[in-house]
Coordinates of C-alpha atoms in Angstrom, one line a residue:
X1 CA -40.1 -11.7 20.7
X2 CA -43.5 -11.1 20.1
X3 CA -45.7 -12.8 16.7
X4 CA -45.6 -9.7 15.2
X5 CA -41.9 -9.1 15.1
X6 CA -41.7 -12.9 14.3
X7 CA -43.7 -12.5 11.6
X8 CA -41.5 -9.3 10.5
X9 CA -38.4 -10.9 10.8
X10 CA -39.8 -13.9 8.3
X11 CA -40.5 -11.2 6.0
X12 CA -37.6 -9.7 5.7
X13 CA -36.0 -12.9 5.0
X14 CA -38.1 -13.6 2.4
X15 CA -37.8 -10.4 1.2
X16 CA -34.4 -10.2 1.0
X17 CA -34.9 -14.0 -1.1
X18 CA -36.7 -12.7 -3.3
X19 CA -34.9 -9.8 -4.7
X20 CA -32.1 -12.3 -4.9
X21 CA -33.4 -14.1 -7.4
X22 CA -35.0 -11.6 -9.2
X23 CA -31.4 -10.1 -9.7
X24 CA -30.7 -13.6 -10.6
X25 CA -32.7 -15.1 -12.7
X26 CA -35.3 -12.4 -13.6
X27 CA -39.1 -11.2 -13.1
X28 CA -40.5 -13.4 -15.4
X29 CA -39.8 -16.2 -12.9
X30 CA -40.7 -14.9 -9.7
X31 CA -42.9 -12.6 -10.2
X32 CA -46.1 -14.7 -9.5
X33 CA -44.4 -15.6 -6.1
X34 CA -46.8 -14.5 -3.2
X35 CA -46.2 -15.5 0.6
X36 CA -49.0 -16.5 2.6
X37 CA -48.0 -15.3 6.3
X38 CA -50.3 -15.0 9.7
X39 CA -53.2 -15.0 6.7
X40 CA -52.1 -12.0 4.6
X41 CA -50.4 -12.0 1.2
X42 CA -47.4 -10.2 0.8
X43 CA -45.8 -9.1 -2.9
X44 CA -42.4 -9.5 -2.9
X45 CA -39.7 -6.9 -2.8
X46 CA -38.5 -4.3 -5.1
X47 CA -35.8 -2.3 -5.6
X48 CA -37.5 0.8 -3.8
X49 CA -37.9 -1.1 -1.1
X50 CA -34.3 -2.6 -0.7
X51 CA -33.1 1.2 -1.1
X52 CA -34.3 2.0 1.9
X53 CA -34.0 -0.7 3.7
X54 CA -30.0 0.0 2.3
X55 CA -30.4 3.6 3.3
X56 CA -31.3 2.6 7.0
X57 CA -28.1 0.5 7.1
X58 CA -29.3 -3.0 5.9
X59 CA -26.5 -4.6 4.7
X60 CA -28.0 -7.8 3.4
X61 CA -30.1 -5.4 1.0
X62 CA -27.4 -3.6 0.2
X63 CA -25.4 -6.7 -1.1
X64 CA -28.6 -7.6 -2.9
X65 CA -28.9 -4.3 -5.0
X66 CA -25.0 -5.2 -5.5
X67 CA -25.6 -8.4 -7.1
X68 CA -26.8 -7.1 -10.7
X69 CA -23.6 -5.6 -10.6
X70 CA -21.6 -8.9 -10.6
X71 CA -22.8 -9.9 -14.4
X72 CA -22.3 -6.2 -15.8
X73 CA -19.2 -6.3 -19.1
X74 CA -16.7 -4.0 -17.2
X75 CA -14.9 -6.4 -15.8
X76 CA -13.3 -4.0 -12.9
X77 CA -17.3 -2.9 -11.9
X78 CA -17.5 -7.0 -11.6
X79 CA -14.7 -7.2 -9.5
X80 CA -15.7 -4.2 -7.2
X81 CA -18.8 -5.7 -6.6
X82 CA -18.1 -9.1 -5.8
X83 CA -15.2 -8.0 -3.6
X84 CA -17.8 -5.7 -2.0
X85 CA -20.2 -8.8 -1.3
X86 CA -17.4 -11.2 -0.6
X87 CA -15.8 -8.8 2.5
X88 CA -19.1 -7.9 3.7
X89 CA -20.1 -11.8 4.2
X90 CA -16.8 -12.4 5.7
X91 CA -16.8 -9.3 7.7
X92 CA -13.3 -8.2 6.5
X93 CA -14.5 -4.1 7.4
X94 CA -11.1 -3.1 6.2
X95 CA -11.5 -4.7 3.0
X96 CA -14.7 -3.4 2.5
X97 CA -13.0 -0.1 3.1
X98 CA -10.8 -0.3 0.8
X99 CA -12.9 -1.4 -2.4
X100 CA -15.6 1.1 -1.3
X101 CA -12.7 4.0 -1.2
X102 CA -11.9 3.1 -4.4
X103 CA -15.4 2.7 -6.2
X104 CA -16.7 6.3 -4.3
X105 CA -14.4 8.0 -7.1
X106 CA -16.2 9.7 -9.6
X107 CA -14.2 8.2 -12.8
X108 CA -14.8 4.2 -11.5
X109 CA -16.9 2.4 -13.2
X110 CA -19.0 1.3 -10.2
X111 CA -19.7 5.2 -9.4
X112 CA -20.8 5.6 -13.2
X113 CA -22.7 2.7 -12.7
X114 CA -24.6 3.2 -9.5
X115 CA -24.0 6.2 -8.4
X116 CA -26.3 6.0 -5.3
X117 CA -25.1 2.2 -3.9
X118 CA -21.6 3.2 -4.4
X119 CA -22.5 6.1 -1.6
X120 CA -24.4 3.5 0.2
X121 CA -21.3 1.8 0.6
X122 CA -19.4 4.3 1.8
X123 CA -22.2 5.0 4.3
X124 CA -22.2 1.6 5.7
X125 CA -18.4 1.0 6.2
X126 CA -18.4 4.4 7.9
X127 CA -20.9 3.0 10.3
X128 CA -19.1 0.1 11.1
X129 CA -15.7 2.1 11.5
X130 CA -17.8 4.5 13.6
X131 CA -16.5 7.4 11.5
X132 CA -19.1 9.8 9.9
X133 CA -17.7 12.2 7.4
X134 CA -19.1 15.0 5.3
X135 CA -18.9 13.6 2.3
X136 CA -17.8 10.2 2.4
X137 CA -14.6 8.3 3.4
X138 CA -13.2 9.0 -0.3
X139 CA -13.2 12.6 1.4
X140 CA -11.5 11.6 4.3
X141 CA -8.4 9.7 2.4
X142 CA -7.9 12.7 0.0
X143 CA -8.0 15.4 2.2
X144 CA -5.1 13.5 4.0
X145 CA -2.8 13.3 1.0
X146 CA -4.0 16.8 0.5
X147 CA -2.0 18.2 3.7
X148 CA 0.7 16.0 2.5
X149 CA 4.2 17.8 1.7
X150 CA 4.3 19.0 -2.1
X151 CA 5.9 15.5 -3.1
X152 CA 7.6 17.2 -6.6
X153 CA 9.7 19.5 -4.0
X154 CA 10.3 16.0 -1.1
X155 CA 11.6 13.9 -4.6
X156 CA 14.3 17.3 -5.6
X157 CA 15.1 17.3 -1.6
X158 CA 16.0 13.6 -1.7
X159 CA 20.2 13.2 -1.3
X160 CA 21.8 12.2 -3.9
X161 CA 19.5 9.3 -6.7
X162 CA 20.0 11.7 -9.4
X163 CA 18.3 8.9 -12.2
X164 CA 16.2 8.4 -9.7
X165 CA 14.6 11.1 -9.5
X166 CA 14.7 11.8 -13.6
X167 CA 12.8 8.4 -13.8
X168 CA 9.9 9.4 -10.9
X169 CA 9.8 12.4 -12.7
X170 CA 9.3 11.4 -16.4
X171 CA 6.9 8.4 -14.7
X172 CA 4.8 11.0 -13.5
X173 CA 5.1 12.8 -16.8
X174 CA 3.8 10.0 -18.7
X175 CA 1.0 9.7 -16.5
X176 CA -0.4 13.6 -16.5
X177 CA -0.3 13.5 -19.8
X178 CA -2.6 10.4 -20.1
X179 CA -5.0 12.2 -17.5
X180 CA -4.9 15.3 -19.6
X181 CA -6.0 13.1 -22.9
X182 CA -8.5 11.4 -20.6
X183 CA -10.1 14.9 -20.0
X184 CA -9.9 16.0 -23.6
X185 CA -12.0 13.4 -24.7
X186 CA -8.7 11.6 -26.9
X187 CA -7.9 7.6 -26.5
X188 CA -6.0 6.4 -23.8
X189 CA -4.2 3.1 -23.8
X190 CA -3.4 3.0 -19.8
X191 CA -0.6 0.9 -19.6
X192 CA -0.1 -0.1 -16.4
X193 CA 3.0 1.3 -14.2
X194 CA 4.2 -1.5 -12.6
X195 CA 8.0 -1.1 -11.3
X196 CA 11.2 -3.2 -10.6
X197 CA 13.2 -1.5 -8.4
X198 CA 16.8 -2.7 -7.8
X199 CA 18.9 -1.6 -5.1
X200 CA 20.5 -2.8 -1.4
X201 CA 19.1 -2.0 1.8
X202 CA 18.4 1.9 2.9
X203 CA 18.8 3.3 -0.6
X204 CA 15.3 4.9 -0.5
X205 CA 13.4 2.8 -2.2
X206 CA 10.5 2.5 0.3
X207 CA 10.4 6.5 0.3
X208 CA 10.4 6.7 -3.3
X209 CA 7.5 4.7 -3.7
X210 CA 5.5 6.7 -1.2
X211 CA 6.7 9.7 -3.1
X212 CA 5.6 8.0 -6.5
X213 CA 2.3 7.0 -4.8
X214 CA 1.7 11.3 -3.7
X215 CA 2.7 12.0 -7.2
X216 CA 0.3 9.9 -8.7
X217 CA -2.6 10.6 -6.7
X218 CA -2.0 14.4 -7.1
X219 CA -1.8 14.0 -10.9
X220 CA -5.3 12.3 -10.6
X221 CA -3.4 8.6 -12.0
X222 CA -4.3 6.9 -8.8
X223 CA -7.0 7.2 -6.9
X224 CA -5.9 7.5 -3.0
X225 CA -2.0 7.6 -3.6
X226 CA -1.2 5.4 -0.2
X227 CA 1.1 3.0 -0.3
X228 CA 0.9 -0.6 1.2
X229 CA 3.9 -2.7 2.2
X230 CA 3.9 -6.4 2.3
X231 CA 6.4 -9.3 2.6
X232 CA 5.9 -12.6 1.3
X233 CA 4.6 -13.8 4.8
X234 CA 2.0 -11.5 4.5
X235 CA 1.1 -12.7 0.8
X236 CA 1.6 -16.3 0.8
X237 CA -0.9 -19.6 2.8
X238 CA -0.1 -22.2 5.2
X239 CA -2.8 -24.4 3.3
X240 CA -4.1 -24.9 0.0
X241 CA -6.7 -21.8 -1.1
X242 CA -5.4 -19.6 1.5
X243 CA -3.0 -18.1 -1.1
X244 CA -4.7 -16.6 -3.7
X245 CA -7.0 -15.1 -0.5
X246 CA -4.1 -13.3 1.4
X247 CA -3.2 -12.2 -2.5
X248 CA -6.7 -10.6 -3.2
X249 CA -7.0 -9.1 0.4
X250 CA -3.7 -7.4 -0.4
X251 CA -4.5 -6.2 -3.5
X252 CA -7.7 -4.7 -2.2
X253 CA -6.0 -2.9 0.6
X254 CA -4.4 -1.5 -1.8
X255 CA -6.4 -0.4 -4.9
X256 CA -6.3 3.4 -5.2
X257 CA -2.6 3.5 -4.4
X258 CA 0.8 1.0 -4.8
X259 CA 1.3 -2.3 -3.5
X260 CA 5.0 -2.2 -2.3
X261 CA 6.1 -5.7 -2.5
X262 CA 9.7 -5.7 -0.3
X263 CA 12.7 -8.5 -1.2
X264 CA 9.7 -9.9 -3.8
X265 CA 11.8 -12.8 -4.8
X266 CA 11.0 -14.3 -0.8
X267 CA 7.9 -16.0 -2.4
X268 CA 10.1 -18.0 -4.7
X269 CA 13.4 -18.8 -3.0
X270 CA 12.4 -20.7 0.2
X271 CA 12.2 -24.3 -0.4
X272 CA 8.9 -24.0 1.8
X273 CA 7.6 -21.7 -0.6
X274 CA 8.0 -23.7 -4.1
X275 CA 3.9 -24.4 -4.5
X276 CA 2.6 -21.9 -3.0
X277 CA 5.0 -19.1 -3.9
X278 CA 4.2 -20.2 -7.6
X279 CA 0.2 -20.0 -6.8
X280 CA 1.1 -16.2 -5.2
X281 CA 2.8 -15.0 -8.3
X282 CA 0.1 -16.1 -10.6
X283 CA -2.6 -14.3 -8.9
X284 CA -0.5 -11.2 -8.4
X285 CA 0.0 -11.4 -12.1
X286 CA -3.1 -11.6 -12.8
X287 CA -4.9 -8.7 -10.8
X288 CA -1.7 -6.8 -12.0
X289 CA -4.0 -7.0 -15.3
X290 CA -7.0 -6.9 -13.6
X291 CA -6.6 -3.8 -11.7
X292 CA -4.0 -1.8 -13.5
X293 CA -6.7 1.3 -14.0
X294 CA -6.0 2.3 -10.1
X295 CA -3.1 0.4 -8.7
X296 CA 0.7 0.5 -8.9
X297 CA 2.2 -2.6 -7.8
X298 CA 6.4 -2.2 -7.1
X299 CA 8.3 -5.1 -6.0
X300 CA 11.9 -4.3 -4.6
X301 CA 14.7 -6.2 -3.5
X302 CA 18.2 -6.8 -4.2
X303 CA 19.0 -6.9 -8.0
X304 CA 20.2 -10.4 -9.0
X305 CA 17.7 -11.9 -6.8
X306 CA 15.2 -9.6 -8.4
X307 CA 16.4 -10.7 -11.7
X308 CA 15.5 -14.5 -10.7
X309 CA 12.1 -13.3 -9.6
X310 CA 11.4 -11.8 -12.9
X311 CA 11.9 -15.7 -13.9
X312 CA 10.0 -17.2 -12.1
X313 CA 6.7 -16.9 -13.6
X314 CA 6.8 -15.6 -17.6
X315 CA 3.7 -13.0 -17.1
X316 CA 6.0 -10.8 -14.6
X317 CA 8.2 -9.4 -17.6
X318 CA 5.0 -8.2 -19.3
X319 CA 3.5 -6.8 -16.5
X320 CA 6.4 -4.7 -15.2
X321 CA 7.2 -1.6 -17.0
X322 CA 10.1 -0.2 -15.8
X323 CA 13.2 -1.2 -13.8
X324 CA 14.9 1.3 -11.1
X325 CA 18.0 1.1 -10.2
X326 CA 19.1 2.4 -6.9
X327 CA 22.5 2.7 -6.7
X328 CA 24.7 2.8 -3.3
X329 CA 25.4 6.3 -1.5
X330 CA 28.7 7.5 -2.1
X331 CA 31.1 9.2 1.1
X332 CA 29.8 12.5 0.6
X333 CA 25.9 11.6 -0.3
X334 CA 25.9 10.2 3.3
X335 CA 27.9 13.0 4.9
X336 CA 25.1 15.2 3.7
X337 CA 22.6 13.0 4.4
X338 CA 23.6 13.2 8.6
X339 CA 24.3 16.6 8.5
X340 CA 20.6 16.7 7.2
X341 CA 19.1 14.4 10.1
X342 CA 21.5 16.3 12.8
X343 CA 19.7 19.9 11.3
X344 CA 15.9 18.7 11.4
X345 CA 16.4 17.8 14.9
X346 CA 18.2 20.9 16.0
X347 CA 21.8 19.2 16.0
X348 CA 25.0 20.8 15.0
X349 CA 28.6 19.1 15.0
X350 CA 31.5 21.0 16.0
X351 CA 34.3 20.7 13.7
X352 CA 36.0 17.7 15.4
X353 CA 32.9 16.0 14.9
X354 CA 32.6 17.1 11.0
X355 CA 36.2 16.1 10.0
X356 CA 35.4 12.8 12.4
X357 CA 32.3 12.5 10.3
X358 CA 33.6 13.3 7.5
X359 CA 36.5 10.6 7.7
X360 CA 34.1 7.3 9.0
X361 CA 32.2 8.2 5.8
X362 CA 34.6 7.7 3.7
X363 CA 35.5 4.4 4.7
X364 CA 32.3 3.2 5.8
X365 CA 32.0 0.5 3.0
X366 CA 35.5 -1.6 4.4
X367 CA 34.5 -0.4 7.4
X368 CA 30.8 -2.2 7.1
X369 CA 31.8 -5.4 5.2
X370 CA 28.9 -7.2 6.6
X371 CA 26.1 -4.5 7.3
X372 CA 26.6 -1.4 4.8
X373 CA 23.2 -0.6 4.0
X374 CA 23.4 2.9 3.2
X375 CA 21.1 5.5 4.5
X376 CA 19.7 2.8 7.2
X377 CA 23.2 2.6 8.7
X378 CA 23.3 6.5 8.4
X379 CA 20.4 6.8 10.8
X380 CA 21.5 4.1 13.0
X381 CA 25.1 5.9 13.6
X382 CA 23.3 9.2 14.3
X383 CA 20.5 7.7 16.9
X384 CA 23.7 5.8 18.2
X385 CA 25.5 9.3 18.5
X386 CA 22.6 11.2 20.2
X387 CA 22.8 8.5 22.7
X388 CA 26.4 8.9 23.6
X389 CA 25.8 12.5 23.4
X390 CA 23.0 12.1 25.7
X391 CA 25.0 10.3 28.4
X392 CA 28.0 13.0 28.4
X393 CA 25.6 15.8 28.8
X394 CA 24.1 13.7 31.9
X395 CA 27.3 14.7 33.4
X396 CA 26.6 18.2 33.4
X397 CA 25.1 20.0 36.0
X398 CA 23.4 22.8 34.1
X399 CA 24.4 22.8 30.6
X400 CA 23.8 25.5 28.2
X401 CA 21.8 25.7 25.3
X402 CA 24.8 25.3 23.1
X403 CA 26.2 21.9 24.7
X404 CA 22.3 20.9 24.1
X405 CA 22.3 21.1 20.8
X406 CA 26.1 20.5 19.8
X407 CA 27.6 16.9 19.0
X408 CA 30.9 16.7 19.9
X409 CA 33.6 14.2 18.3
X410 CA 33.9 11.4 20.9
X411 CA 30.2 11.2 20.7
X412 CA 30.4 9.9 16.9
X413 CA 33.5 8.1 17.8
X414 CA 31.9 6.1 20.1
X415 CA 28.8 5.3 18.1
X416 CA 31.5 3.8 15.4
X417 CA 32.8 1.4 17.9
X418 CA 30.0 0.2 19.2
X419 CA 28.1 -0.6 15.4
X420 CA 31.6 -2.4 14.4
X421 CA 30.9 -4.3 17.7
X422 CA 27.7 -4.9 16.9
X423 CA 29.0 -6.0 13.4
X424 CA 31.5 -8.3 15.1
X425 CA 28.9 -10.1 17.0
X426 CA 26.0 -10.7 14.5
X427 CA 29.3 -12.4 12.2
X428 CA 30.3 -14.2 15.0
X429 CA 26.7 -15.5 15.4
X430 CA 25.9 -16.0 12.1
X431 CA 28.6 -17.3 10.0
X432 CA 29.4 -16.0 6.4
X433 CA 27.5 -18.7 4.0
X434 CA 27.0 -18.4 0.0
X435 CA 24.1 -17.0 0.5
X436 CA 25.2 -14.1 2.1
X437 CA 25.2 -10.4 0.6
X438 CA 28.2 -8.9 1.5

């Protein structure tokens, strides 16, 4: 390194000092400050200068044009700036992603704000992600939920969930509407839409949520419209402090779209949880608050269970709107739904198979004591079909495009035998205890 860059280098860093505590504390205090370097004096930075220092990809001025930012009254352009400054310091990129998604929208507060550092933002997580769109990632994210599947005709295609569907539909009702006052200049409360929803495994609730989340975003509610799914492992510490982290991280990932919290009431019931659980809950609570302007959060699990969750800390009830309940599929809900997997993939039964079908449905509740989960077990009784199906057809020399496509009854039959073997085995292993959910 030569003097010369030596001596730029120190200026920088005293630059960059500088218009920290001006943003800090003010001109009237630094403002007589004058460096004495290699014999020259040097003023101290301004805002100008950190622009384009931020322009050219300098994150430490960009954080420093952020800092004002911090002590502004809207407490969600607070938030979106500190988070911005905390992930870049930690160099969480995907963090930084996320908040800077979410504050490129035109109707955030840190947009309305600061228009221009908002784009900076954008700018510099592209360059660390090595992506360089038009217009910036904001772009990018909506013109993926753009080429999505209309999500009003995928929730009327759903099998069966009648209520439901009537309760995504007046959900995203309620929310167009409060876009539509936004947009006519009338007061909007913006309660939040954070959902309870009830149900046993492979009832759809993970695909209603990312229909919800598709809904939403269309409507112009939310933001990006994604959805991100965690499990209490993912939310809770192995240490004091790391909680309320992994909580916020979460969170972030998520603003924009819904956080789908799956068997919620995880962070709770383990006796390893107790503390910690408690400390994950009451931040989730409170940046359920916090961030309700651009975030759904949805926690789902089985209902009494759920029910003891809602318990467990006295700001959930408040902060969750609605309850969903997801009932079970009935015989004919999950004939229908088969029929439907065997038809996207260019499957037909023949009619042993149907009336073979037809009669393992109905029964499939006594049948599946121990592991009836609904449209899960559906899908696992068809990929267990295709690969019976798939070793008769081995035994053909040249079959015909017919026997390719056509599932024959001892193909489902045998699929039955071998998940009530498979059910046999896992109750073997794992004994029935009170805890079970049979």
């Amino acid at each position: 390194m030569t003097p010369m860059e030596s001596i730029n280098g120190q200026i920088e860093s005293y630059q960059y000092l500088a218009s920290y505590y001006l943003s800090m504390y003010g001109p009237a205090i630094v403002a007589s400050f004058i460096i004495l370097v290699g014999g020259s004096y040097f003023l101290f930075t301004n805002r100008s200068i950190l622009m384009a220092r931020a322009q050219r990809g300098n994150l430490k001025a960009l954080c420093a044009l952020t800092r004002p930012l911090v002590r502004r009254s809207d407490k969600n352009l607070r938030a979106s700036a500190l988070a911005l400054i905390e992930t870049a310091r930690l160099g969480y990129v995907d963090e930084m992603y996320s908040v800077a998604v979410r504050t490129a929208a035109p109707n955030d507060p840190f947009f309305k704000q600061d228009e221009r550092i908002s784009l900076l933002w954008q700018e510099q997580v592209n360059l660390f992600r090595g992506v360089q769109p038009e217009k910036g990632a904001a772009t990018q994210v909506h013109a993926v939920a753009d080429t999505e599947r209309d999500p009003y005709e995928e929730l009327n295609a759903l099998i069966g969930l009648d209520d439901v569907k009537k309760a995504m539909t007046d959900i995203a009702n309620r929310a167009e509407l409060f876009e539509k006052r936004k947009k006519a200049g009338l007061p909007v409360s913006h309660p939040a839409l954070h959902l309870i929803f009830l149900g046993n495994p492979g009832t759809g609730k993970t695909t209603v949520a990312r229909i919800l989340g598709r809904l939403l975003y269309r409507i112009g509610y939310l933001t990006r419209g994604h959805v991100v799914e965690v499990s209490e492992g993912e939310l809770i510490g192995q240490y004091i402090g790391e909680t309320p982290i992994k909580v916020h991280r979460k969170i972030q990932e998520a603003l924009g779209g819904i956080l789908f919290i799956d068997e919620a009431y995880s962070m709770v019931n383990s006796p390893d949880n107790v503390s910690y659980g408690s400390s994950a809950i009451a931040t989730l609570v409170k940046f359920m608050e916090d961030f309700r302007h651009d975030l759904v959060v949805i926690a789902a699990g089985y209902p009494k269970e759920m029910m003891e969750f809602m318990d467990s800390n006295p700001g959930l009830r408040s902060r969750f709107t609605e309850v969903i309940t997801f009932g079970d599929y009935d015989a004919d809900d999950m004939t229908r739904i088969y029929v439907h997997m065997a038809q996207d993939s260019s499957y037909i039964l023949n009619p042993e198979a149907r009336n073979a079908l037809l009669f393992i449905m109905g029964d499939a509740k006594r049948t599946f004591t121990k592991n009836f989960s609904n449209g899960r077990l559906v899908r696992n009784l068809f990929e267990d079909t295709i690969t019976f199906m798939a070793a008769r057809i081995a035994q053909v020399e040249d079959p015909s495009r017919d026997a390719l496509m056509t599932i024959a009854r001892d193909d489902i039959m045998k699929a039955l035998e071998k998940m009530k073997a498979t059910q046999a085995a896992s109750t073997i292993a794992a004994p029935k205890t009170s805890s079970d959910h049979g």
